[in-house]
């Protein structure tokens, strides 16, 4: 879509929102409101909430660009009337409806509106959950409310039973600062998703809620949430008892993951005197490095991929010829190599030397493989 198809005033506000928003908001489905103008003045915003997404339509009017937009919420939120809540609130003086004194020339207005609406939506969902007639749920809420940043939502539709979902932020750690050189734009977080089916009576030994660990997607470069095993939920346990054990285990493994970054960095540095300075390397998480090497007149690249669990798990290796190409005119590569001498107990300098010694021999097999591939392609 051409940028000149969006009115400049709307484009400025949208750009400010996407650039400065503290959470990752996405813009979808831009479309024109008028048949003849061809100007895209309405769009959908996809906003993260409670480890899921809500979608709101923002409706400007290109014929009256100075006017405030309308915001249309999803069909499941037809009872969400945010500014009626403000009018009824005892602290309504501290909350103002930004649509009443809209200044279209201020590029921050849409940003402020979306942030305020999301906070009001959070309060709306919290109120809905607190009104649920479930003794166990009320008890769990009372034990968790001291935690900052908890989000909750009530889902109810014809297709499935009602359930309450919590997003519980874990670890009072600044994960961004723990990784040297991190370029993460948003603050990295780990949450526990807790889902309770709604019952009517409190049981002396209620069943465990559904639990799942969720992290921001960028954090997977440092730590694999999928490989983390949640502690067992014991009979009669509540979240206030469960969370300290979970956080202790999680913090220990996060610190191990940060230490692994430094170990991977040392391996790349130890390989450099043997292979030469890498032509490419991951400078932050040190997950991969590529070296240019040669055996006689045969030149090739060596790709080294270092796993998150290094040194418990060994790196995988792959050759890539700089002189041989397949029938699609692509450089010939070897299969990924993971079978070679290795022990996690070796010093990192020994690991590097063993990798180098192995590849000195293996590159001859790769050269033979390249020549045979070229003959087959003729």
Coordinates of C-alpha atoms in Angstrom, one line a residue:
X1 CA 0.0 0.0 0.0
X2 CA 1.4 3.4 -1.0
X3 CA 2.1 5.7 2.0
X4 CA 0.4 8.6 0.1
X5 CA -2.9 6.6 0.3
X6 CA -2.9 7.3 4.1
X7 CA -3.8 10.9 5.1
X8 CA -0.7 12.5 6.7
X9 CA -2.3 13.3 10.0
X10 CA -3.5 9.7 10.4
X11 CA -0.1 8.3 9.2
X12 CA 1.8 10.4 11.8
X13 CA -0.4 9.1 14.7
X14 CA -0.2 5.5 13.5
X15 CA 3.6 5.7 13.1
X16 CA 4.0 7.2 16.6
X17 CA 1.8 4.4 18.1
X18 CA 3.7 1.5 16.4
X19 CA 7.1 3.1 17.2
X20 CA 6.6 4.0 20.8
X21 CA 4.1 1.5 22.1
X22 CA 5.5 -0.4 25.1
X23 CA 3.9 -3.6 23.8
X24 CA 3.9 -5.0 20.3
X25 CA 0.9 -3.7 18.6
X26 CA 0.1 -4.7 15.0
X27 CA -1.9 -2.9 12.3
X28 CA -4.1 -5.1 10.1
X29 CA -6.6 -4.6 7.3
X30 CA -6.4 -1.0 6.4
X31 CA -9.2 0.1 4.1
X32 CA -10.8 3.3 2.8
X33 CA -14.1 4.6 4.2
X34 CA -15.1 6.5 1.1
X35 CA -15.6 5.0 -2.3
X36 CA -14.3 8.0 -4.2
X37 CA -11.4 9.2 -2.0
X38 CA -9.2 6.2 -2.2
X39 CA -7.7 7.2 1.2
X40 CA -7.1 4.5 3.8
X41 CA -8.6 6.1 6.9
X42 CA -9.6 3.0 9.0
X43 CA -7.7 -0.1 10.2
X44 CA -7.7 -2.9 12.8
X45 CA -5.3 -2.9 15.7
X46 CA -4.2 -6.2 17.1
X47 CA -3.3 -5.7 20.8
X48 CA -1.7 -8.2 23.1
X49 CA -3.7 -8.9 26.3
X50 CA -3.6 -11.7 28.8
X51 CA -1.3 -13.8 26.6
X52 CA -3.8 -13.5 23.8
X53 CA -4.9 -10.8 21.4
X54 CA -7.8 -8.4 21.2
X55 CA -8.7 -6.7 17.9
X56 CA -10.2 -3.2 17.8
X57 CA -11.2 -1.3 14.6
X58 CA -10.1 2.4 14.5
X59 CA -12.3 4.5 12.2
X60 CA -11.1 7.9 11.1
X61 CA -12.9 10.0 8.5
X62 CA -10.6 11.2 5.7
X63 CA -13.1 13.9 4.7
X64 CA -12.8 15.3 8.3
X65 CA -9.3 14.5 9.3
X66 CA -9.3 16.8 12.3
X67 CA -12.1 14.8 13.9
X68 CA -11.4 12.2 16.6
X69 CA -11.7 8.5 15.5
X70 CA -14.3 6.0 16.6
X71 CA -13.1 2.8 18.2
X72 CA -15.1 -0.4 17.6
X73 CA -14.5 -3.3 20.0
X74 CA -14.9 -7.0 19.3
X75 CA -18.4 -8.6 19.4
X76 CA -17.6 -10.5 22.6
X77 CA -16.9 -7.1 24.3
X78 CA -20.2 -5.4 23.6
X79 CA -20.6 -4.6 27.3
X80 CA -17.2 -2.8 27.4
X81 CA -18.1 0.9 27.6
X82 CA -14.8 2.5 28.9
X83 CA -15.8 6.1 29.2
X84 CA -19.1 5.4 30.9
X85 CA -16.9 3.7 33.5
X86 CA -14.8 6.8 33.8
X87 CA -17.9 8.9 34.4
X88 CA -19.0 6.6 37.2
X89 CA -15.6 6.3 38.9
X90 CA -14.8 8.1 42.1
X91 CA -11.4 9.1 40.7
X92 CA -12.9 10.3 37.4
X93 CA -11.0 13.6 37.7
X94 CA -7.7 11.8 37.2
X95 CA -9.1 10.0 34.1
X96 CA -10.1 12.1 31.1
X97 CA -11.7 10.9 27.9
X98 CA -9.0 11.9 25.3
X99 CA -11.6 11.9 22.6
X100 CA -13.4 15.0 24.0
X101 CA -10.5 17.4 23.5
X102 CA -8.9 15.6 20.5
X103 CA -6.0 17.3 18.8
X104 CA -5.4 15.6 15.5
X105 CA -2.2 17.5 14.9
X106 CA -0.6 15.9 18.1
X107 CA 1.0 12.7 16.8
X108 CA 0.8 11.1 20.3
X109 CA -3.0 11.2 20.7
X110 CA -3.7 7.8 19.2
X111 CA -0.9 6.3 21.3
X112 CA -2.4 7.8 24.5
X113 CA -5.8 6.6 23.6
X114 CA -4.8 3.0 22.9
X115 CA -2.8 2.8 26.2
X116 CA -5.7 4.2 28.2
X117 CA -8.3 1.9 26.6
X118 CA -6.1 -1.1 27.2
X119 CA -5.8 -0.2 30.9
X120 CA -9.6 0.3 31.1
X121 CA -10.1 -3.0 29.3
X122 CA -7.9 -4.7 31.9
X123 CA -10.0 -3.2 34.7
X124 CA -13.2 -4.3 32.9
X125 CA -12.0 -7.9 32.6
X126 CA -10.8 -7.9 36.2
X127 CA -14.3 -6.8 37.4
X128 CA -15.9 -9.5 35.3
X129 CA -13.7 -12.2 36.9
X130 CA -14.2 -10.9 40.4
X131 CA -18.0 -11.3 39.9
X132 CA -17.8 -15.0 39.0
X133 CA -19.5 -17.2 41.6
X134 CA -16.7 -19.6 42.3
X135 CA -15.3 -19.9 45.8
X136 CA -12.0 -21.4 44.7
X137 CA -11.4 -18.7 42.1
X138 CA -12.2 -16.0 44.6
X139 CA -9.6 -17.5 47.0
X140 CA -6.9 -17.8 44.3
X141 CA -7.5 -14.1 43.3
X142 CA -7.1 -13.0 46.9
X143 CA -3.7 -14.7 47.1
X144 CA -2.4 -13.3 43.8
X145 CA -3.6 -9.7 43.8
X146 CA -0.4 -8.5 45.6
X147 CA 1.6 -9.3 42.5
X148 CA 2.0 -6.5 40.1
X149 CA 1.1 -6.8 36.4
X150 CA -1.4 -9.7 36.6
X151 CA -3.9 -9.7 33.9
X152 CA -7.1 -11.8 33.9
X153 CA -10.0 -12.4 31.5
X154 CA -13.2 -14.3 31.5
X155 CA -14.1 -16.3 28.4
X156 CA -17.6 -17.4 27.8
X157 CA -19.2 -18.6 24.6
X158 CA -21.7 -21.2 23.4
X159 CA -19.0 -23.7 22.2
X160 CA -17.1 -24.3 25.4
X161 CA -17.6 -23.9 29.2
X162 CA -16.7 -20.7 31.0
X163 CA -13.1 -20.4 32.2
X164 CA -10.9 -17.7 33.7
X165 CA -7.4 -17.1 32.4
X166 CA -4.6 -15.4 34.3
X167 CA -1.4 -14.1 32.9
X168 CA 1.0 -14.0 35.9
X169 CA 4.4 -12.2 35.3
X170 CA 7.3 -14.1 36.8
X171 CA 10.8 -13.1 38.0
X172 CA 11.7 -9.6 39.3
X173 CA 14.6 -9.5 36.9
X174 CA 15.6 -7.1 34.1
X175 CA 16.2 -9.8 31.5
X176 CA 17.2 -7.2 28.9
X177 CA 20.1 -6.0 31.0
X178 CA 21.3 -9.5 31.8
X179 CA 22.3 -10.0 28.1
X180 CA 25.3 -7.9 27.1
X181 CA 24.7 -6.0 23.9
X182 CA 21.0 -6.9 23.7
X183 CA 19.1 -5.0 21.1
X184 CA 15.6 -6.1 22.3
X185 CA 13.2 -3.3 21.7
X186 CA 10.6 -4.4 24.2
X187 CA 11.1 -5.5 27.8
X188 CA 11.4 -9.3 27.8
X189 CA 9.0 -11.1 30.1
X190 CA 8.1 -14.6 31.2
X191 CA 4.5 -15.4 32.3
X192 CA 2.7 -18.3 33.7
X193 CA -0.6 -18.8 32.0
X194 CA -3.2 -20.2 34.5
X195 CA -6.6 -21.4 33.3
X196 CA -9.3 -22.3 35.7
X197 CA -12.6 -23.9 34.6
X198 CA -15.4 -22.3 36.5
X199 CA -17.2 -24.5 39.0
X200 CA -19.9 -23.7 41.5
X201 CA -18.7 -25.3 44.7
X202 CA -15.3 -25.3 46.5
X203 CA -13.7 -28.7 46.7
X204 CA -11.4 -29.7 49.5
X205 CA -9.0 -31.1 46.9
X206 CA -9.6 -29.2 43.7
X207 CA -8.0 -30.3 40.5
X208 CA -4.9 -28.5 39.1
X209 CA -5.5 -25.6 36.8
X210 CA -4.1 -25.8 33.3
X211 CA -0.6 -24.3 33.4
X212 CA 1.7 -23.1 30.6
X213 CA 4.9 -21.1 30.6
X214 CA 4.9 -18.3 28.0
X215 CA 7.6 -15.8 27.0
X216 CA 8.0 -13.0 24.6
X217 CA 9.2 -14.5 21.3
X218 CA 12.6 -12.8 21.2
X219 CA 13.6 -14.4 24.5
X220 CA 13.8 -17.8 22.7
X221 CA 17.3 -16.6 21.5
X222 CA 18.5 -16.9 25.1
X223 CA 16.3 -19.5 26.8
X224 CA 14.0 -22.2 25.5
X225 CA 10.7 -22.1 27.4
X226 CA 9.6 -25.3 25.7
X227 CA 12.4 -27.2 27.3
X228 CA 11.5 -26.1 30.9
X229 CA 9.6 -28.6 32.9
X230 CA 7.1 -27.1 35.2
X231 CA 7.1 -28.3 38.9
X232 CA 4.4 -30.7 39.8
X233 CA 1.1 -29.3 41.2
X234 CA 0.4 -31.1 44.5
X235 CA -3.1 -31.9 45.7
X236 CA -4.7 -29.0 47.6
X237 CA -2.1 -26.6 46.4
X238 CA -2.9 -22.9 45.6
X239 CA -1.0 -20.5 43.3
X240 CA 0.6 -18.7 46.3
X241 CA 2.3 -21.9 47.2
X242 CA 3.2 -22.9 43.6
X243 CA 4.8 -19.7 42.3
X244 CA 7.8 -19.4 44.7
X245 CA 9.1 -22.9 43.7
X246 CA 8.5 -22.2 40.0
X247 CA 10.3 -18.9 40.1
X248 CA 13.3 -20.3 42.0
X249 CA 13.7 -23.0 39.3
X250 CA 13.2 -20.6 36.5
X251 CA 15.7 -18.0 37.9
X252 CA 18.3 -20.7 38.2
X253 CA 17.9 -21.8 34.6
X254 CA 17.8 -18.3 33.3
X255 CA 21.1 -17.5 35.0
X256 CA 22.6 -20.8 33.5
X257 CA 21.4 -19.6 30.1
X258 CA 23.1 -16.2 30.5
X259 CA 26.3 -18.0 31.6
X260 CA 26.0 -20.2 28.5
X261 CA 26.2 -17.1 26.3
X262 CA 29.6 -16.3 27.7
X263 CA 30.7 -20.0 27.2
X264 CA 29.6 -19.8 23.6
X265 CA 31.4 -16.6 23.1
X266 CA 34.6 -18.1 24.4
X267 CA 34.3 -21.1 22.0
X268 CA 34.0 -18.7 19.0
X269 CA 37.0 -16.8 20.3
X270 CA 38.9 -20.1 20.8
X271 CA 38.1 -21.2 17.2
X272 CA 39.4 -17.9 15.7
X273 CA 43.1 -18.6 16.1
X274 CA 42.6 -22.0 14.4
X275 CA 40.3 -21.0 11.5
X276 CA 41.0 -17.3 11.3
X277 CA 38.6 -14.5 12.2
X278 CA 35.0 -15.5 11.5
X279 CA 33.4 -13.9 8.4
X280 CA 30.1 -13.8 10.2
X281 CA 29.1 -14.4 13.8
X282 CA 26.2 -13.7 16.2
X283 CA 27.7 -11.0 18.5
X284 CA 24.9 -11.0 21.2
X285 CA 23.8 -14.6 21.8
X286 CA 26.8 -16.3 20.1
X287 CA 24.6 -19.0 18.6
X288 CA 26.5 -19.3 15.3
X289 CA 29.7 -18.4 13.5
X290 CA 31.0 -18.9 10.0
X291 CA 34.7 -19.3 9.1
X292 CA 36.4 -19.3 5.7
X293 CA 38.9 -22.1 5.4
X294 CA 40.9 -24.0 2.8
X295 CA 42.7 -27.3 2.1
X296 CA 45.2 -26.7 -0.6
X297 CA 43.4 -24.9 -3.4
X298 CA 40.0 -26.0 -2.1
X299 CA 38.3 -23.2 -0.2
X300 CA 35.1 -23.6 1.8
X301 CA 33.0 -22.2 4.6
X302 CA 32.6 -23.9 8.0
X303 CA 29.3 -23.1 9.7
X304 CA 29.2 -23.7 13.4
X305 CA 25.8 -23.6 15.2
X306 CA 26.1 -23.6 19.0
X307 CA 23.0 -24.8 20.9
X308 CA 21.4 -23.1 23.9
X309 CA 22.4 -26.0 26.1
X310 CA 26.1 -25.6 25.3
X311 CA 28.4 -27.1 26.7
X312 CA 26.0 -29.9 27.7
X313 CA 25.2 -30.2 24.0
X314 CA 27.8 -30.1 21.3
X315 CA 27.8 -27.6 18.3
X316 CA 26.6 -28.8 14.9
X317 CA 28.9 -28.3 12.0
X318 CA 28.4 -27.9 8.2
X319 CA 30.7 -27.3 5.2
X320 CA 29.8 -25.1 2.3
X321 CA 31.9 -25.1 -0.8
X322 CA 32.9 -21.7 -2.4
X323 CA 33.9 -23.5 -5.7
X324 CA 31.2 -26.2 -6.3
X325 CA 27.6 -25.6 -7.2
X326 CA 24.6 -27.9 -7.7
X327 CA 22.2 -28.0 -10.6
X328 CA 20.2 -25.1 -9.2
X329 CA 23.5 -23.0 -9.1
X330 CA 23.5 -23.1 -5.3
X331 CA 26.7 -23.7 -3.3
X332 CA 27.1 -27.4 -2.4
X333 CA 26.7 -28.0 1.4
X334 CA 27.4 -31.0 3.5
X335 CA 24.8 -32.7 5.8
X336 CA 24.8 -31.3 9.3
X337 CA 27.5 -33.0 11.3
X338 CA 26.9 -33.8 15.0
X339 CA 28.9 -37.0 15.3
X340 CA 32.5 -36.2 16.3
X341 CA 34.6 -36.4 19.4
X342 CA 33.1 -34.4 22.2
X343 CA 32.9 -34.1 26.0
X344 CA 31.2 -31.3 27.9
X345 CA 33.9 -31.7 30.6
X346 CA 36.7 -30.6 28.3
X347 CA 38.1 -27.1 28.5
X348 CA 36.8 -24.8 25.9
X349 CA 40.3 -24.5 24.3
X350 CA 40.3 -28.3 24.0
X351 CA 36.9 -28.3 22.4
X352 CA 38.0 -25.9 19.8
X353 CA 41.2 -27.9 19.0
X354 CA 39.2 -31.2 18.7
X355 CA 36.7 -29.5 16.3
X356 CA 39.6 -28.2 14.2
X357 CA 41.4 -31.5 14.1
X358 CA 38.2 -33.3 13.1
X359 CA 37.4 -30.9 10.3
X360 CA 40.9 -31.1 8.9
X361 CA 40.3 -34.7 8.2
X362 CA 36.6 -34.4 7.3
X363 CA 37.1 -31.6 4.8
X364 CA 38.8 -34.1 2.5
X365 CA 35.6 -36.2 2.5
X366 CA 33.6 -33.1 1.8
X367 CA 35.8 -32.2 -1.2
X368 CA 35.3 -35.7 -2.6
X369 CA 31.5 -35.3 -2.0
X370 CA 31.6 -32.0 -4.0
X371 CA 33.4 -33.5 -6.9
X372 CA 31.1 -36.5 -7.1
X373 CA 28.0 -34.2 -7.0
X374 CA 29.5 -32.1 -9.8
X375 CA 30.0 -35.2 -12.0
X376 CA 26.4 -36.4 -11.4
X377 CA 25.1 -33.0 -12.5
X378 CA 26.9 -33.1 -15.9

